[in-house]
PDB file of C-alpha atoms in Angstrom:
ATOM      1  CA  MET A 805     -29.055   6.089 -74.800  1.00 88.00           C
ATOM      2  CA  PRO A 806     -32.760   5.160 -74.908  1.00 93.00           C
ATOM      3  CA  ALA A 807     -33.887   1.668 -75.627  1.00 97.00           C
ATOM      4  CA  GLN A 808     -34.534   0.729 -79.209  1.00 97.00           C
ATOM      5  CA  SER A 809     -36.467  -2.451 -78.909  1.00 98.00           C
ATOM      6  CA  LYS A 810     -39.020  -4.157 -76.617  1.00 98.00           C
ATOM      7  CA  GLU A 811     -36.260  -6.475 -75.402  1.00 98.00           C
ATOM      8  CA  GLN A 812     -33.973  -3.601 -74.550  1.00 98.00           C
ATOM      9  CA  LEU A 813     -36.763  -1.633 -72.882  1.00 98.00           C
ATOM     10  CA  ILE A 814     -37.809  -4.625 -70.700  1.00 98.00           C
ATOM     11  CA  LYS A 815     -34.285  -5.259 -69.704  1.00 98.00           C
ATOM     12  CA  VAL A 816     -33.487  -1.633 -68.646  1.00 98.00           C
ATOM     13  CA  THR A 817     -36.829  -1.334 -66.936  1.00 98.00           C
ATOM     14  CA  GLN A 818     -35.989  -4.535 -64.814  1.00 98.00           C
ATOM     15  CA  SER A 819     -32.483  -3.431 -64.282  1.00 98.00           C
ATOM     16  CA  GLU A 820     -33.477   0.064 -62.980  1.00 98.00           C
ATOM     17  CA  TRP A 821     -36.258  -1.269 -61.043  1.00 98.00           C
ATOM     18  CA  GLN A 822     -33.966  -3.678 -59.108  1.00 98.00           C
ATOM     19  CA  LYS A 823     -31.578  -0.673 -58.325  1.00 98.00           C
ATOM     20  CA  PHE A 824     -34.487   1.416 -57.182  1.00 98.00           C
ATOM     21  CA  THR A 825     -35.967  -1.090 -55.045  1.00 98.00           C
ATOM     22  CA  ALA A 826     -32.629  -1.847 -53.371  1.00 97.00           C
ATOM     23  CA  MET A 827     -32.401   1.864 -52.569  1.00 97.00           C
ATOM     24  CA  ILE A 828     -36.050   1.980 -51.177  1.00 97.00           C
ATOM     25  CA  GLY A 829     -35.186  -0.965 -48.983  1.00 96.00           C
ATOM     26  CA  ARG A 830     -32.834   1.006 -47.210  1.00 95.00           C
ATOM     27  CA  PHE A 831     -35.604   3.104 -45.592  1.00 96.00           C
ATOM     28  CA  ASP A 832     -38.065   1.981 -42.842  1.00 96.00           C
ATOM     29  CA  PRO A 833     -41.477   3.620 -42.429  1.00 96.00           C
ATOM     30  CA  GLU A 834     -40.022   6.180 -40.114  1.00 96.00           C
ATOM     31  CA  THR A 835     -37.062   7.251 -42.041  1.00 96.00           C
ATOM     32  CA  ALA A 836     -39.062   7.233 -45.209  1.00 97.00           C
ATOM     33  CA  MET A 837     -41.153  10.120 -43.749  1.00 97.00           C
ATOM     34  CA  GLN A 838     -38.179  12.279 -42.719  1.00 96.00           C
ATOM     35  CA  LEU A 839     -37.615  15.266 -44.939  1.00 96.00           C
ATOM     36  CA  PHE A 840     -34.437  16.085 -46.541  1.00 96.00           C
ATOM     37  CA  ASP A 841     -32.995  19.499 -46.767  1.00 94.00           C
ATOM     38  CA  ASP A 842     -34.820  20.280 -49.952  1.00 95.00           C
ATOM     39  CA  GLY A 843     -38.285  19.422 -48.278  1.00 95.00           C
ATOM     40  CA  LEU A 844     -38.748  16.011 -49.921  1.00 97.00           C
ATOM     41  CA  CYS A 845     -38.806  12.549 -48.342  1.00 98.00           C
ATOM     42  CA  PRO A 846     -38.478   9.075 -49.714  1.00 98.00           C
ATOM     43  CA  LYS A 847     -42.134   8.664 -49.537  1.00 98.00           C
ATOM     44  CA  HIS A 848     -42.491  11.635 -51.877  1.00 98.00           C
ATOM     45  CA  ILE A 849     -40.089  10.020 -54.403  1.00 98.00           C
ATOM     46  CA  VAL A 850     -41.762   6.673 -54.458  1.00 98.00           C
ATOM     47  CA  GLY A 851     -45.262   8.223 -54.673  1.00 98.00           C
ATOM     48  CA  HIS A 852     -44.126  10.500 -57.587  1.00 98.00           C
ATOM     49  CA  ARG A 853     -42.755   7.639 -59.591  1.00 98.00           C
ATOM     50  CA  ALA A 854     -46.056   5.540 -59.139  1.00 98.00           C
ATOM     51  CA  HIS A 855     -47.927   8.519 -60.171  1.00 98.00           C
ATOM     52  CA  TRP A 856     -46.023   9.203 -63.207  1.00 97.00           C
ATOM     53  CA  ILE A 857     -46.457   5.665 -64.528  1.00 98.00           C
ATOM     54  CA  ASP A 858     -50.175   6.101 -64.180  1.00 97.00           C
ATOM     55  CA  LEU A 859     -49.804   9.437 -66.193  1.00 97.00           C
ATOM     56  CA  PHE A 860     -48.185   7.453 -69.005  1.00 98.00           C
ATOM     57  CA  PHE A 861     -51.128   5.145 -69.099  1.00 98.00           C
ATOM     58  CA  THR A 862     -53.569   7.959 -69.100  1.00 97.00           C
ATOM     59  CA  TRP A 863     -51.746   9.479 -72.095  1.00 97.00           C
ATOM     60  CA  TYR A 864     -51.325   6.297 -73.916  1.00 98.00           C
ATOM     61  CA  GLU A 865     -55.060   5.305 -73.651  1.00 98.00           C
ATOM     62  CA  ALA A 866     -56.307   8.703 -74.632  1.00 97.00           C
ATOM     63  CA  GLY A 867     -54.191   8.600 -77.736  1.00 97.00           C
ATOM     64  CA  GLN A 868     -55.528   5.180 -78.585  1.00 97.00           C
ATOM     65  CA  ARG A 869     -58.958   6.695 -78.524  1.00 97.00           C
ATOM     66  CA  GLY A 870     -57.812   9.438 -81.014  1.00 97.00           C
ATOM     67  CA  GLU A 871     -57.663  12.038 -78.200  1.00 96.00           C
ATOM     68  CA  HIS A 872     -54.820  14.545 -77.630  1.00 95.00           C
ATOM     69  CA  PRO A 873     -54.459  14.370 -73.828  1.00 96.00           C
ATOM     70  CA  ALA A 874     -52.996  17.246 -71.749  1.00 95.00           C
ATOM     71  CA  ILE A 875     -49.362  16.407 -71.121  1.00 96.00           C
ATOM     72  CA  PRO A 876     -48.080  16.488 -68.361  1.00 95.00           C
ATOM     73  CA  ALA A 877     -51.580  16.989 -66.996  1.00 95.00           C
ATOM     74  CA  ASP A 878     -54.777  19.164 -67.334  1.00 94.00           C
ATOM     75  CA  GLY A 879     -53.970  22.689 -66.487  1.00 95.00           C
ATOM     76  CA  TYR A 880     -50.128  22.361 -66.491  1.00 97.00           C
ATOM     77  CA  LYS A 881     -47.299  22.755 -68.972  1.00 95.00           C
ATOM     78  CA  TRP A 882     -43.862  21.302 -68.585  1.00 95.00           C
ATOM     79  CA  ASN A 883     -42.458  24.447 -67.148  1.00 97.00           C
ATOM     80  CA  GLN A 884     -44.975  24.097 -64.321  1.00 97.00           C
ATOM     81  CA  LEU A 885     -43.785  20.678 -63.115  1.00 95.00           C
ATOM     82  CA  PRO A 886     -42.747  22.110 -59.716  1.00 96.00           C
ATOM     83  CA  GLU A 887     -46.228  23.361 -58.933  1.00 97.00           C
ATOM     84  CA  TYR A 888     -47.754  20.102 -60.299  1.00 97.00           C
ATOM     85  CA  ASN A 889     -45.497  17.980 -58.167  1.00 96.00           C
ATOM     86  CA  ALA A 890     -46.268  20.164 -55.094  1.00 97.00           C
ATOM     87  CA  GLU A 891     -50.147  19.337 -55.657  1.00 97.00           C
ATOM     88  CA  LEU A 892     -49.249  15.668 -56.083  1.00 97.00           C
ATOM     89  CA  ARG A 893     -47.369  15.598 -52.744  1.00 97.00           C
ATOM     90  CA  LYS A 894     -50.290  17.276 -51.167  1.00 98.00           C
ATOM     91  CA  ALA A 895     -52.849  14.867 -52.647  1.00 98.00           C
ATOM     92  CA  GLN A 896     -50.591  11.933 -51.353  1.00 98.00           C
ATOM     93  CA  GLU A 897     -49.880  13.410 -47.872  1.00 97.00           C
ATOM     94  CA  ASP A 898     -52.208  10.832 -46.020  1.00 98.00           C
ATOM     95  CA  LEU A 899     -50.560   7.867 -47.824  1.00 98.00           C
ATOM     96  CA  SER A 900     -48.237   5.706 -45.593  1.00 98.00           C
ATOM     97  CA  TRP A 901     -44.804   4.467 -46.713  1.00 98.00           C
ATOM     98  CA  GLU A 902     -46.322   0.989 -47.181  1.00 98.00           C
ATOM     99  CA  GLU A 903     -49.114   2.419 -49.287  1.00 98.00           C
ATOM    100  CA  VAL A 904     -46.953   4.393 -51.652  1.00 98.00           C
ATOM    101  CA  CYS A 905     -44.654   1.240 -51.902  1.00 98.00           C
ATOM    102  CA  THR A 906     -47.522  -0.964 -52.816  1.00 98.00           C
ATOM    103  CA  MET A 907     -48.843   1.576 -55.150  1.00 98.00           C
ATOM    104  CA  LEU A 908     -45.492   1.631 -57.000  1.00 98.00           C
ATOM    105  CA  GLU A 909     -45.242  -2.066 -57.134  1.00 98.00           C
ATOM    106  CA  GLY A 910     -48.591  -2.148 -58.741  1.00 98.00           C
ATOM    107  CA  GLN A 911     -47.820   0.450 -61.280  1.00 98.00           C
ATOM    108  CA  HIS A 912     -44.535  -1.355 -61.988  1.00 98.00           C
ATOM    109  CA  ALA A 913     -46.203  -4.648 -62.561  1.00 98.00           C
ATOM    110  CA  LYS A 914     -48.831  -2.839 -64.924  1.00 98.00           C
ATOM    111  CA  LEU A 915     -46.004  -1.343 -66.797  1.00 98.00           C
ATOM    112  CA  LEU A 916     -44.215  -4.579 -67.323  1.00 98.00           C
ATOM    113  CA  GLN A 917     -47.392  -6.492 -68.320  1.00 98.00           C
ATOM    114  CA  PHE A 918     -48.039  -3.643 -70.813  1.00 98.00           C
ATOM    115  CA  LEU A 919     -44.577  -3.956 -72.245  1.00 98.00           C
ATOM    116  CA  ASN A 920     -44.721  -7.594 -72.459  1.00 98.00           C
ATOM    117  CA  GLY A 921     -47.895  -7.509 -74.460  1.00 98.00           C
ATOM    118  CA  GLN A 922     -46.721  -5.076 -77.022  1.00 98.00           C
ATOM    119  CA  SER A 923     -44.761  -5.707 -80.231  1.00 98.00           C
ATOM    120  CA  ASP A 924     -41.604  -3.875 -81.260  1.00 97.00           C
ATOM    121  CA  GLY A 925     -43.681  -2.139 -83.890  1.00 98.00           C
ATOM    122  CA  ALA A 926     -46.224  -0.935 -81.296  1.00 98.00           C
ATOM    123  CA  LEU A 927     -43.546   0.272 -78.967  1.00 98.00           C
ATOM    124  CA  TYR A 928     -41.075   1.719 -81.718  1.00 98.00           C
ATOM    125  CA  GLY A 929     -42.776   1.796 -84.941  1.00 97.00           C
ATOM    126  CA  GLY A 930     -43.795   5.631 -84.826  1.00 97.00           C
ATOM    127  CA  PRO A 931     -44.698   8.379 -82.475  1.00 98.00           C
ATOM    128  CA  MET A 932     -47.109   7.637 -79.682  1.00 98.00           C
ATOM    129  CA  PRO A 933     -50.667   8.632 -80.781  1.00 97.00           C
ATOM    130  CA  GLY A 934     -51.673  11.682 -78.667  1.00 95.00           C
ATOM    131  CA  GLY A 935     -48.144  12.267 -77.362  1.00 95.00           C
ATOM    132  CA  GLY A 936     -47.749  15.442 -79.102  1.00 92.00           C
ATOM    133  CA  ASN A 937     -44.078  14.894 -80.215  1.00 96.00           C
ATOM    134  CA  ASN A 938     -41.924  12.366 -82.074  1.00 96.00           C
ATOM    135  CA  TRP A 939     -41.387  10.164 -79.100  1.00 97.00           C
ATOM    136  CA  THR A 940     -42.519   6.394 -79.544  1.00 98.00           C
ATOM    137  CA  THR A 941     -44.584   4.571 -77.083  1.00 98.00           C
ATOM    138  CA  GLY A 942     -41.606   2.980 -75.863  1.00 98.00           C
ATOM    139  CA  ARG A 943     -39.764   6.077 -75.229  1.00 98.00           C
ATOM    140  CA  TRP A 944     -42.592   7.368 -73.179  1.00 98.00           C
ATOM    141  CA  ALA A 945     -42.688   4.157 -71.351  1.00 98.00           C
ATOM    142  CA  GLU A 946     -39.113   4.271 -70.581  1.00 98.00           C
ATOM    143  CA  ALA A 947     -39.349   7.964 -69.376  1.00 98.00           C
ATOM    144  CA  ALA A 948     -42.271   6.955 -67.002  1.00 97.00           C
ATOM    145  CA  GLY A 949     -40.496   3.751 -65.745  1.00 98.00           C
ATOM    146  CA  ALA A 950     -36.787   3.076 -66.147  1.00 98.00           C
ATOM    147  CA  SER A 951     -35.650   6.677 -66.483  1.00 98.00           C
ATOM    148  CA  HIS A 952     -37.772   7.686 -63.404  1.00 97.00           C
ATOM    149  CA  TYR A 953     -36.328   4.817 -61.392  1.00 98.00           C
ATOM    150  CA  ARG A 954     -32.847   5.721 -62.324  1.00 98.00           C
ATOM    151  CA  SER A 955     -33.321   9.327 -61.346  1.00 98.00           C
ATOM    152  CA  ALA A 956     -34.946   8.454 -58.087  1.00 98.00           C
ATOM    153  CA  ALA A 957     -32.145   6.052 -56.979  1.00 98.00           C
ATOM    154  CA  LYS A 958     -29.673   8.652 -57.928  1.00 97.00           C
ATOM    155  CA  TYR A 959     -31.513  11.323 -55.882  1.00 97.00           C
ATOM    156  CA  LEU A 960     -31.852   9.045 -52.770  1.00 97.00           C
ATOM    157  CA  ARG A 961     -28.266   8.003 -52.951  1.00 96.00           C
ATOM    158  CA  ALA A 962     -27.210  11.609 -52.937  1.00 95.00           C
ATOM    159  CA  GLN A 963     -29.428  12.527 -50.003  1.00 95.00           C
ATOM    160  CA  LEU A 964     -28.173   9.494 -47.968  1.00 91.00           C
ATOM    161  CA  ARG A 965     -24.406  10.696 -48.441  1.00 92.00           C
ATOM    162  CA  LYS A 966     -25.554  14.150 -47.043  1.00 88.00           C
ATOM    163  CA  ARG A 967     -26.752  12.615 -43.819  1.00 78.00           C
TER     164      ARG A 967
END
């Protein structure tokens, strides 16, 4: 069940972050670049999570300006995520494991700083401006942070079991 308050959101974000970073810690720079059977590698998973937190902030900030941002991104619909994610991997292909980890740590810190600076009302008092649906800012933040950390850790665990 999604968080319903600032306190719950920060707690779940930190909890899922700890699990995800413990999983990331199982990879060294060499193994982080090795592809799994599906063509993805740990570096892709970490870079993807960092990018989606950045997308959340793009949507949030546009909504605060009274704009209606393209969600998930300009030129893409939700059913085109595989294509979008392939473009993202291509854009991040020259980044090292250390660089994507640093990028993720920075985005996580930015997300926590944002959450700590918001009130319950700002996070859960109504739909996020510009979000295009009934999701609150808190729900969008959870989807970009805690939920994404959870799915990434689950994916990496499953891939390691296959090895």
